[in-house]
PDB file of C-alpha atoms and ligand atoms in Angstrom:
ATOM      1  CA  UNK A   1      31.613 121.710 144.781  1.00 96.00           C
ATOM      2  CA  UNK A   2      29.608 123.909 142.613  1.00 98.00           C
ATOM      3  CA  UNK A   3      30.498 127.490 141.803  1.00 98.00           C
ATOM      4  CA  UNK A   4      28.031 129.508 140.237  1.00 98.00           C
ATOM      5  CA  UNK A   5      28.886 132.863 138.581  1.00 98.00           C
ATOM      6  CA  UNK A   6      25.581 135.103 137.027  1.00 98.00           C
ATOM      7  CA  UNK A   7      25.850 138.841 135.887  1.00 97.00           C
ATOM      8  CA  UNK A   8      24.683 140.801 133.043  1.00 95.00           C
ATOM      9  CA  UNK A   9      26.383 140.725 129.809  1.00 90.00           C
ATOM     10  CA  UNK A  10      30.142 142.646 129.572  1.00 89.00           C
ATOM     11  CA  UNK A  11      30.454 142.184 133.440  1.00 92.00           C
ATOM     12  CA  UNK A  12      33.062 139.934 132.377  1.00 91.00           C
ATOM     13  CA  UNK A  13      31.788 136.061 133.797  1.00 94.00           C
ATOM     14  CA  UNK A  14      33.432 134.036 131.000  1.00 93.00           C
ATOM     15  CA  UNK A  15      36.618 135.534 131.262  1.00 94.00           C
ATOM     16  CA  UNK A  16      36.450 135.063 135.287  1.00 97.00           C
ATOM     17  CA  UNK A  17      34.926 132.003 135.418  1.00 98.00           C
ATOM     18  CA  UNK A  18      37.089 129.782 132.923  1.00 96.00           C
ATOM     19  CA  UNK A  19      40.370 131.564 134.595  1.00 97.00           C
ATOM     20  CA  UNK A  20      38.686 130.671 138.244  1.00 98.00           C
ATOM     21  CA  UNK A  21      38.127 127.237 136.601  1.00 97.00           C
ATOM     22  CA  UNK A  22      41.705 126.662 135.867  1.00 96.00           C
ATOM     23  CA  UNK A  23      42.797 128.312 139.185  1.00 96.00           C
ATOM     24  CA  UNK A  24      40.961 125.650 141.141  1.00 97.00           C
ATOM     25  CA  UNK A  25      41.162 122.848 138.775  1.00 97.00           C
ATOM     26  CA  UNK A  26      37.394 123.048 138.622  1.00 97.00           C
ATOM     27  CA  UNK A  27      35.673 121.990 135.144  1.00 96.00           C
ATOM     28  CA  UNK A  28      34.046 125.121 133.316  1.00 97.00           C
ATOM     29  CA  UNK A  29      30.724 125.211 131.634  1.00 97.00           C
ATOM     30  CA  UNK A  30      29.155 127.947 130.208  1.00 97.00           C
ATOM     31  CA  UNK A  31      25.413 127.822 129.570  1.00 98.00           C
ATOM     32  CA  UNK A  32      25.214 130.887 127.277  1.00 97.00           C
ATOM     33  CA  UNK A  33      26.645 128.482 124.621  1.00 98.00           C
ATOM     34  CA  UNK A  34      24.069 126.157 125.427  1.00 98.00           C
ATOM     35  CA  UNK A  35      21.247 128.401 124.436  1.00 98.00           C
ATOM     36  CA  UNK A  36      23.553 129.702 121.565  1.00 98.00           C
ATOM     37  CA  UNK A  37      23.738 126.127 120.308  1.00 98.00           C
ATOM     38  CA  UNK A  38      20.390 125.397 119.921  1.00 98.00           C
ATOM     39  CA  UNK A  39      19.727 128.589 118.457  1.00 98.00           C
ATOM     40  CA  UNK A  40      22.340 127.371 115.649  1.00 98.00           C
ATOM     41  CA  UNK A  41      21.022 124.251 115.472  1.00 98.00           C
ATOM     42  CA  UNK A  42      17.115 125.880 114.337  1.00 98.00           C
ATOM     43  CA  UNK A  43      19.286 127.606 112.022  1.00 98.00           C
ATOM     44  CA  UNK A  44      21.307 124.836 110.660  1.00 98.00           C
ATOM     45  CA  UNK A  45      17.492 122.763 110.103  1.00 98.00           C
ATOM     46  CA  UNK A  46      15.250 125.333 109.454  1.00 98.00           C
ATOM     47  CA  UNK A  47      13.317 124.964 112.639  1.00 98.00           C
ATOM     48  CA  UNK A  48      11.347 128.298 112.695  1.00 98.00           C
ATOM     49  CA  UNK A  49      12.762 129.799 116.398  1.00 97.00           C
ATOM     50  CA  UNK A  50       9.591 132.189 116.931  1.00 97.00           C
ATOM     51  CA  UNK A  51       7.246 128.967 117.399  1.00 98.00           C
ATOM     52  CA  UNK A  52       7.971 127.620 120.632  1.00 97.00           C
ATOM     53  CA  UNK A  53       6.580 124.367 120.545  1.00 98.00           C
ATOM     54  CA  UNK A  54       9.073 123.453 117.110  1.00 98.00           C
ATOM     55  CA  UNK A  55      12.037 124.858 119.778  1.00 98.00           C
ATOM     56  CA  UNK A  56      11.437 122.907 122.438  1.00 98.00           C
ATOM     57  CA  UNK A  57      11.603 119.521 120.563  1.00 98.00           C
ATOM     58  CA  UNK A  58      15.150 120.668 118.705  1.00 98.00           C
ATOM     59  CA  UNK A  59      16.653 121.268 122.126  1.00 98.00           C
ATOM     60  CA  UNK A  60      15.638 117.649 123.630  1.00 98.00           C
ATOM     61  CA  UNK A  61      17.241 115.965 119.879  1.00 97.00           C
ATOM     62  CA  UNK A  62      20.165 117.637 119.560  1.00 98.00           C
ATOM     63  CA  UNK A  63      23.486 117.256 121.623  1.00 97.00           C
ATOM     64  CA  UNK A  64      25.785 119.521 123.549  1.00 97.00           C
ATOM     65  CA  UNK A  65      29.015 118.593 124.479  1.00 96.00           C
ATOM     66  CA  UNK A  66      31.904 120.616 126.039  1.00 95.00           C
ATOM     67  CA  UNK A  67      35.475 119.561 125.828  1.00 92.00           C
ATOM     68  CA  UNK A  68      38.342 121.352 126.485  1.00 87.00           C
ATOM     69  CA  UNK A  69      36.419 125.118 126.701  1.00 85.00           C
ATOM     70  CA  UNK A  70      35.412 124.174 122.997  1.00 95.00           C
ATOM     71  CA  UNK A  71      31.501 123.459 121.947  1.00 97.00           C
ATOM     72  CA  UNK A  72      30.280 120.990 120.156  1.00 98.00           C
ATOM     73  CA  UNK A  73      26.637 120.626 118.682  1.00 98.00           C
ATOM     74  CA  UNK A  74      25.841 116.564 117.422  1.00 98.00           C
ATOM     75  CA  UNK A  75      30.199 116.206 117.071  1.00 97.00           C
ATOM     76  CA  UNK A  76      30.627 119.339 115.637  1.00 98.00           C
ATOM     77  CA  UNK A  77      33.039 121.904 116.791  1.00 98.00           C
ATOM     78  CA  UNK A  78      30.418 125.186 116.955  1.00 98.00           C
ATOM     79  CA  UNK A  79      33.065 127.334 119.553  1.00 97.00           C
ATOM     80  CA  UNK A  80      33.073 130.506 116.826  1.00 95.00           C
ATOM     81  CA  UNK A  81      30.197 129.500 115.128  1.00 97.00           C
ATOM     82  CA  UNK A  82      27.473 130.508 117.867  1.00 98.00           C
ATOM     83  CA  UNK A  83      29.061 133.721 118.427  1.00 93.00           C
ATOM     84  CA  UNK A  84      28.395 135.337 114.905  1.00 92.00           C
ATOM     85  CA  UNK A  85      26.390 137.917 114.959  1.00 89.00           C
ATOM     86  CA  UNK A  86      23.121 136.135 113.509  1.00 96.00           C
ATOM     87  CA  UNK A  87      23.047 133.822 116.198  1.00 97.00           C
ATOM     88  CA  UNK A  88      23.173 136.197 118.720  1.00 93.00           C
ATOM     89  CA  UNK A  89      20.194 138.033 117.801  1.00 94.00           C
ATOM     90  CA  UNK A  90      17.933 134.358 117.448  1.00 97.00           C
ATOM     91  CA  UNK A  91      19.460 133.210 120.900  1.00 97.00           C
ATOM     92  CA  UNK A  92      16.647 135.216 122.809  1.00 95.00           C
ATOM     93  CA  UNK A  93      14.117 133.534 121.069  1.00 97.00           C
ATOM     94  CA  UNK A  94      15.888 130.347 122.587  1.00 98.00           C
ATOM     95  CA  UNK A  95      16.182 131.995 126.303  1.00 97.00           C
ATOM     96  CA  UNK A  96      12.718 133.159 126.632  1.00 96.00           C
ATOM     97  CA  UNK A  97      11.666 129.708 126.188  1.00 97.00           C
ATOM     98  CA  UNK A  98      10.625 128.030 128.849  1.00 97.00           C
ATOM     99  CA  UNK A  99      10.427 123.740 128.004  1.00 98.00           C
ATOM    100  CA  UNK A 100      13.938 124.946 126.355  1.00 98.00           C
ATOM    101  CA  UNK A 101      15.221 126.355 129.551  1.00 98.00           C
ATOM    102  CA  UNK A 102      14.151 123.332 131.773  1.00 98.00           C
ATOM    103  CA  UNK A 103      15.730 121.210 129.269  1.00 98.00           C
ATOM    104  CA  UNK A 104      19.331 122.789 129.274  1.00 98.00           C
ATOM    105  CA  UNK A 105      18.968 123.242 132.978  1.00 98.00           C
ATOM    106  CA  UNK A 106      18.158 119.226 133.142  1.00 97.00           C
ATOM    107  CA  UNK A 107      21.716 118.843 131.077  1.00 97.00           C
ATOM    108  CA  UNK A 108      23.510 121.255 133.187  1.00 98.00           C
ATOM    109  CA  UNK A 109      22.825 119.429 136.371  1.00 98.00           C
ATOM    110  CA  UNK A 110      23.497 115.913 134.518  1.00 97.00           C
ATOM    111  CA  UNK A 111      27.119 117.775 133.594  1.00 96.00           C
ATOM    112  CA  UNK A 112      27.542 118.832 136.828  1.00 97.00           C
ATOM    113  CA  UNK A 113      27.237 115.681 138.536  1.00 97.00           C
ATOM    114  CA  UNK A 114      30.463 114.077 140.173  1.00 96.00           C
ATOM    115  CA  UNK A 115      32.317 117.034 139.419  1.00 96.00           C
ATOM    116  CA  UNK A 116      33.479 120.450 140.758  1.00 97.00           C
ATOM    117  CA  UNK A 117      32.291 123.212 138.566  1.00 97.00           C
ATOM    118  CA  UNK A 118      32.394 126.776 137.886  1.00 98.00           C
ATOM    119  CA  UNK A 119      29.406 127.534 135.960  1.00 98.00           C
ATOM    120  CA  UNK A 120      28.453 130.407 134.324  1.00 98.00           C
ATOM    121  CA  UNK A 121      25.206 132.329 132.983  1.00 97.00           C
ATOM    122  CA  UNK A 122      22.001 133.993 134.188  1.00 96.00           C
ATOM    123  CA  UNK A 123      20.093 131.259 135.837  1.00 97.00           C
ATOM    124  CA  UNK A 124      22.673 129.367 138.050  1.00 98.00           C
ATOM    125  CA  UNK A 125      22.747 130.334 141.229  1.00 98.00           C
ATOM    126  CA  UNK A 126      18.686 130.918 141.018  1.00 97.00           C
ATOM    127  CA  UNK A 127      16.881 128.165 139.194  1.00 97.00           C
ATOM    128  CA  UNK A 128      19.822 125.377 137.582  1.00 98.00           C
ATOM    129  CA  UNK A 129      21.893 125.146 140.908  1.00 98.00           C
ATOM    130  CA  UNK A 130      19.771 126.570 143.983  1.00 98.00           C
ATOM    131  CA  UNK A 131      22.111 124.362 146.389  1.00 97.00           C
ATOM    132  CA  UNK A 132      25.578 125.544 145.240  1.00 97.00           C
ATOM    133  CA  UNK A 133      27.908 126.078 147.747  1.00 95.00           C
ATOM    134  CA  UNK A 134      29.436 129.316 146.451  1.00 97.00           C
ATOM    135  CA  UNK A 135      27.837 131.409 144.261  1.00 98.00           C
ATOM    136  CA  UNK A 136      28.687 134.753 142.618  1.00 98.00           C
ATOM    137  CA  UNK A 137      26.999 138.147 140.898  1.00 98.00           C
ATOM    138  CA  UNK A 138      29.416 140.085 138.770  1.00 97.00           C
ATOM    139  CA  UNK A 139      28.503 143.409 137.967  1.00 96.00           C
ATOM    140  CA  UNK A 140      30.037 146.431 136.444  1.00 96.00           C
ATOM    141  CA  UNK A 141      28.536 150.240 135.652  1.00 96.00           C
ATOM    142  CA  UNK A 142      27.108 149.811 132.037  1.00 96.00           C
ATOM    143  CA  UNK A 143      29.427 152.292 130.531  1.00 96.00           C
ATOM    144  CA  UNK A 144      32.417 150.218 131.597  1.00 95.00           C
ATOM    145  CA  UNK A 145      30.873 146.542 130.252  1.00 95.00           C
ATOM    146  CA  UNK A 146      30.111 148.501 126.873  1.00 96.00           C
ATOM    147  CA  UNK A 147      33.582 149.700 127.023  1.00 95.00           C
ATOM    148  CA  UNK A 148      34.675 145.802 127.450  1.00 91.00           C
ATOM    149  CA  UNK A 149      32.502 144.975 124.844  1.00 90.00           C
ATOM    150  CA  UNK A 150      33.435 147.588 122.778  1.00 94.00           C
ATOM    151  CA  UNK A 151      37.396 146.482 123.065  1.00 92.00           C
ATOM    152  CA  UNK A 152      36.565 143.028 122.345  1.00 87.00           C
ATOM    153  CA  UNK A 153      35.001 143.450 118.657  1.00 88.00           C
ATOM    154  CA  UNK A 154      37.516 145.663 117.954  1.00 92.00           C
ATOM    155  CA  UNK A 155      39.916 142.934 118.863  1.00 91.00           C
ATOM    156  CA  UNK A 156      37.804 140.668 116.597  1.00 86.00           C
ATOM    157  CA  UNK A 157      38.508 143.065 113.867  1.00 91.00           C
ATOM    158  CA  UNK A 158      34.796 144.049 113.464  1.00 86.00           C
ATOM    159  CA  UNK A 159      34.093 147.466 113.663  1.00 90.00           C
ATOM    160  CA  UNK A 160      31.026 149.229 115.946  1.00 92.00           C
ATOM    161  CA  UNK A 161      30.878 152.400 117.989  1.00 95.00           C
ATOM    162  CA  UNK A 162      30.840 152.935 121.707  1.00 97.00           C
ATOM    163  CA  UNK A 163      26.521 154.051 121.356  1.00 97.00           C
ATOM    164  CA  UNK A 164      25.693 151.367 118.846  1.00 96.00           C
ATOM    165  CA  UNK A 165      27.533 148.927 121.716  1.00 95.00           C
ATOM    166  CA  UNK A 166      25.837 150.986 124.740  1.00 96.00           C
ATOM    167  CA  UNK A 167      22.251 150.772 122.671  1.00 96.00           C
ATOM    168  CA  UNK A 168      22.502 146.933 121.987  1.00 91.00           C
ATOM    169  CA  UNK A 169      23.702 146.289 125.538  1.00 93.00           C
ATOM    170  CA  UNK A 170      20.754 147.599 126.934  1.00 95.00           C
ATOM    171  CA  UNK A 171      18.471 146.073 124.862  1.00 92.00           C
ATOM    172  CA  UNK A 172      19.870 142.954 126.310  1.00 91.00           C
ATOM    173  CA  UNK A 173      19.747 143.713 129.868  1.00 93.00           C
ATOM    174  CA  UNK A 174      16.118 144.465 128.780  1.00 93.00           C
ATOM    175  CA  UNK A 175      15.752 140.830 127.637  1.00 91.00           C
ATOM    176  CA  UNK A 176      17.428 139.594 130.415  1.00 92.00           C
ATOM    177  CA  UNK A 177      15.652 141.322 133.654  1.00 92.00           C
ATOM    178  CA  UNK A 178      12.215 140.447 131.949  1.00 92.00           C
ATOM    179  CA  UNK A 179      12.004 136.864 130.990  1.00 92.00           C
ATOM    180  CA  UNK A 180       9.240 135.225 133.067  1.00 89.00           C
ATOM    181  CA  UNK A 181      10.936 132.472 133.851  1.00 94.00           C
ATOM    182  CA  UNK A 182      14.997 132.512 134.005  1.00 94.00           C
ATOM    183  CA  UNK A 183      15.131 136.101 134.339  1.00 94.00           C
ATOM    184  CA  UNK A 184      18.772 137.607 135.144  1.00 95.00           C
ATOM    185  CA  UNK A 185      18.793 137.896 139.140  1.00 94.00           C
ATOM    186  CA  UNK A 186      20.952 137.266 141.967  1.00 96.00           C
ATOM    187  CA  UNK A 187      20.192 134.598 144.542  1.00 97.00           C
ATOM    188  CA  UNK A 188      19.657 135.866 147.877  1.00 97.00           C
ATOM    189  CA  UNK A 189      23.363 133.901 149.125  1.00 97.00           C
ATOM    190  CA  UNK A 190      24.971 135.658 146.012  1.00 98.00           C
ATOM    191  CA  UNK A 191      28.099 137.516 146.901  1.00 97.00           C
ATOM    192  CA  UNK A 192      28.219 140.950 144.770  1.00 97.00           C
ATOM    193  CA  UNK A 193      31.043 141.675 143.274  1.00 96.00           C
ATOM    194  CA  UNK A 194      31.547 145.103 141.323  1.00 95.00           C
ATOM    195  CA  UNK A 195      34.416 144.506 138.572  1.00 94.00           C
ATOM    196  CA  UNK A 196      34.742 148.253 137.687  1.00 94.00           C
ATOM    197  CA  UNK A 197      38.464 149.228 138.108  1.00 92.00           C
ATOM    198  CA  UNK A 198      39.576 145.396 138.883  1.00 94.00           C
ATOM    199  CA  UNK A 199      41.948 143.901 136.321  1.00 92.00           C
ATOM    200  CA  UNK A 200      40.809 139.917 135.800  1.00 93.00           C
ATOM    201  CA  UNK A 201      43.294 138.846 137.575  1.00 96.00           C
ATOM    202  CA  UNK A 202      42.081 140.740 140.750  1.00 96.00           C
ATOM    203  CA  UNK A 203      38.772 139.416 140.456  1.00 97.00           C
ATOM    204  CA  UNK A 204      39.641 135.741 140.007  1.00 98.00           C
ATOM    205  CA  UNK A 205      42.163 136.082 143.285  1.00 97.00           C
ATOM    206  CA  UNK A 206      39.040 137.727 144.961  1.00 96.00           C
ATOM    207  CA  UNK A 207      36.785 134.695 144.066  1.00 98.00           C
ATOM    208  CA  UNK A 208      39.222 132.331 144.785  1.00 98.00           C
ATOM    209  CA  UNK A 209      39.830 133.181 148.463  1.00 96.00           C
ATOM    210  CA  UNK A 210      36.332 133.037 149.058  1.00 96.00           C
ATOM    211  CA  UNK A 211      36.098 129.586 147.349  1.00 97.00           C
ATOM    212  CA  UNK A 212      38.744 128.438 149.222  1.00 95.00           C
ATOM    213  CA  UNK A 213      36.822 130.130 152.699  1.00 94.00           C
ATOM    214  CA  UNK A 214      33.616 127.934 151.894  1.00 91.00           C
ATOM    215  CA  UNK A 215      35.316 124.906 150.932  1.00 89.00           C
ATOM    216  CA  UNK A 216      37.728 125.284 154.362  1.00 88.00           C
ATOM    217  CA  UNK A 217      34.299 125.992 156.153  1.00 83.00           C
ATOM    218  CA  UNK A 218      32.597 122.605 154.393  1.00 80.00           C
ATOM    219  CA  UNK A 219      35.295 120.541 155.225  1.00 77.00           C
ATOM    220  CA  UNK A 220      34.963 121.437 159.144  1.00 78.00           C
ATOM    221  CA  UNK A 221      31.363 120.970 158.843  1.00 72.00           C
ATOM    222  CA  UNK A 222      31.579 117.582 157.136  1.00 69.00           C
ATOM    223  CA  UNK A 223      34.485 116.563 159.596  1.00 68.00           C
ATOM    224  CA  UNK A 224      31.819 117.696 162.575  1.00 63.00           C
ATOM    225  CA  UNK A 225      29.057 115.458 160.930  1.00 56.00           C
ATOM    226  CA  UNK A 226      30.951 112.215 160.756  1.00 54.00           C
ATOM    227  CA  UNK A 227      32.200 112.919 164.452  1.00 50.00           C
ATOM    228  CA  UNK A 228      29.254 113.801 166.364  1.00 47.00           C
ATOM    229  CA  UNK A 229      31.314 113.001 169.281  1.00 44.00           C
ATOM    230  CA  UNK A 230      33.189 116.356 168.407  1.00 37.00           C
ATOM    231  CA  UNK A 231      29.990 118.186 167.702  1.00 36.00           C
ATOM    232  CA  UNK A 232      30.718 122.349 167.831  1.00 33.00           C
ATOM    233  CA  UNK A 233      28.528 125.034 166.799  1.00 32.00           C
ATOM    234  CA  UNK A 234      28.765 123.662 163.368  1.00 29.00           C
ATOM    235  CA  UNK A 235      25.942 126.089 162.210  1.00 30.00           C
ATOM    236  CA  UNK A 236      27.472 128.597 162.987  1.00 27.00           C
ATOM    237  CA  UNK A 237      30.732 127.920 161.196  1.00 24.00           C
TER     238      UNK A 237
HETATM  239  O1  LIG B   1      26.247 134.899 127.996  1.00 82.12           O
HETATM  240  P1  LIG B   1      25.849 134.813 126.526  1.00 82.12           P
HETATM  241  O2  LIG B   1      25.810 136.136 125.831  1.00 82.12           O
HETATM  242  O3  LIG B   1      26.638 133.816 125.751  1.00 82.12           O
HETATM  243  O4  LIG B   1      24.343 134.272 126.553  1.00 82.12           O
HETATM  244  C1  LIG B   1      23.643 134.049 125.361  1.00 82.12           C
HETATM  245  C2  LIG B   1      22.161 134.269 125.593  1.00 82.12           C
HETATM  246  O5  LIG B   1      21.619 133.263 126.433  1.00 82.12           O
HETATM  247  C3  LIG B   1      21.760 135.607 126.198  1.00 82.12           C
HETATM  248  O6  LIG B   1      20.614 136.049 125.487  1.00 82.12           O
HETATM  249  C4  LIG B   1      21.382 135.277 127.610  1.00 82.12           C
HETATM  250  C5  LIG B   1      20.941 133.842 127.552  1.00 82.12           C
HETATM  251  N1  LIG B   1      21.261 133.017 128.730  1.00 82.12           N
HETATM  252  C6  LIG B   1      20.239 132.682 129.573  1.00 82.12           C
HETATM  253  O7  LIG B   1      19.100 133.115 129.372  1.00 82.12           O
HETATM  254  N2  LIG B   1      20.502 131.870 130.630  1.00 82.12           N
HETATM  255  C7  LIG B   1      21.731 131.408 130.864  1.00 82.12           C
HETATM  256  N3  LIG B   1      21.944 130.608 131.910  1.00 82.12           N
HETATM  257  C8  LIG B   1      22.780 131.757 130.010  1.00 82.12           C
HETATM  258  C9  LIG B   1      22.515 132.575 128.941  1.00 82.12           C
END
């Protein structure tokens, strides 16, 4: 079973999605490190990131690998390294592109096959995993994810205030709702789900219950396919 889990940034999808991972035993992947990798990787070569074509063939050379919620880019453990700050502002160059986006949506499907998943980023429930059985939109009020955000730096030990976080933030969401192709958006069979007020824990016992609903509701329909002799309203199940 897939699981697909998109939202802006701060409405808290990695948190969610590698603790609903874990809950149901599901394999994790998150695709934001995949675009945060390559963006590394142009840094680590000296592949100029603002020429699209030079982008495009770095992201089908190098090599992404995910093992136990660490990343690793050609064997190299990258988990902290694609989160500095430097990285973050060249990974839009990455995102915007498109051969680069078909690429890493090529590798997310090979990862995905054979296994259940809970995947997270942008993209998943629209272009990387259209089919997925159960997909998700987190959301939260700006204020609150910038709050979030806020809280997590601090917890880093780096030090920003609650505007420059609110500012930055919304230059992202900019980014995000205006790339041509891979722009943030739920799919029409997302469920919504509004994470202001809910602790973590609340949202990954909400998400769970309905993962458990559509794989309950699967199971009947598969059981009604390979008995047609039993045939209900399956459709309508
Ligand atoms: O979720 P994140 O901050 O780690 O994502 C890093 C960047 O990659 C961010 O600019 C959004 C982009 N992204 C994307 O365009 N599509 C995805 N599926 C995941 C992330």
């Amino acid at each position: 079973m897939i699981v697909t889990i998109d939202g802006p940034a701060g409405a808290g999808k990695s948190t969610v999605a590698k603790a609903l991972a874990h809950r149901l035993g599901f394999a994790y992947l998150d695709t934001g490190a995949m675009y945060r990798a390559v963006a590394l990787a142009a840094l680590q070569r000296g592949v100029d990131w603002t020429q699209p074509e030079a982008l495009a063939h770095l992201a089908h050379q190098i090599q992404i690998d995910f093992q136990n919620d660490r990343v690793f880019l050609d064997g190299q453990d990258v988990t902290e390294a694609i989160r500095d700050w430097q990285i973050t502002q060249i990974t839009p160059y990455v995102a915007d592109n498109p051969q680069v986006r078909r690429r890493l949506i090529q590798l997310q499907r090979h990862w995905a096959r054979g296994r259940n998943i809970v995947t997270e980023g942008r993209d998943q429930g629209t272009l990387a995993f259209p089919e997925a059985e159960c997909k998700f939109f987190l959301t939260a009020s700006p204020e609150e994810r910038a709050r979030r955000r806020l809280r997590e730096l601090q917890a880093r030990g780096l030090s920003a205030t609650f505007e420059q976080v609110l500012a930055d933030q919304q230059r992202r969401d900019q980014e995000d709702a205006n790339r041509p192709f891979g722009r943030l958006a739920r799919a029409p069979d997302a469920v919504e789900v509004a994470t202001d007020g809910l602790s973590i824990d609340e949202v990954v016992d909400r998400l769970a219950e309905l993962v458990r609903q559509r794989q309950q509701k699967s199971s009947v329909r598969n059981m009604n396919l390979h008995h047609p002799e039993h045939k209900v309203n399956f459709m309508n199940l």
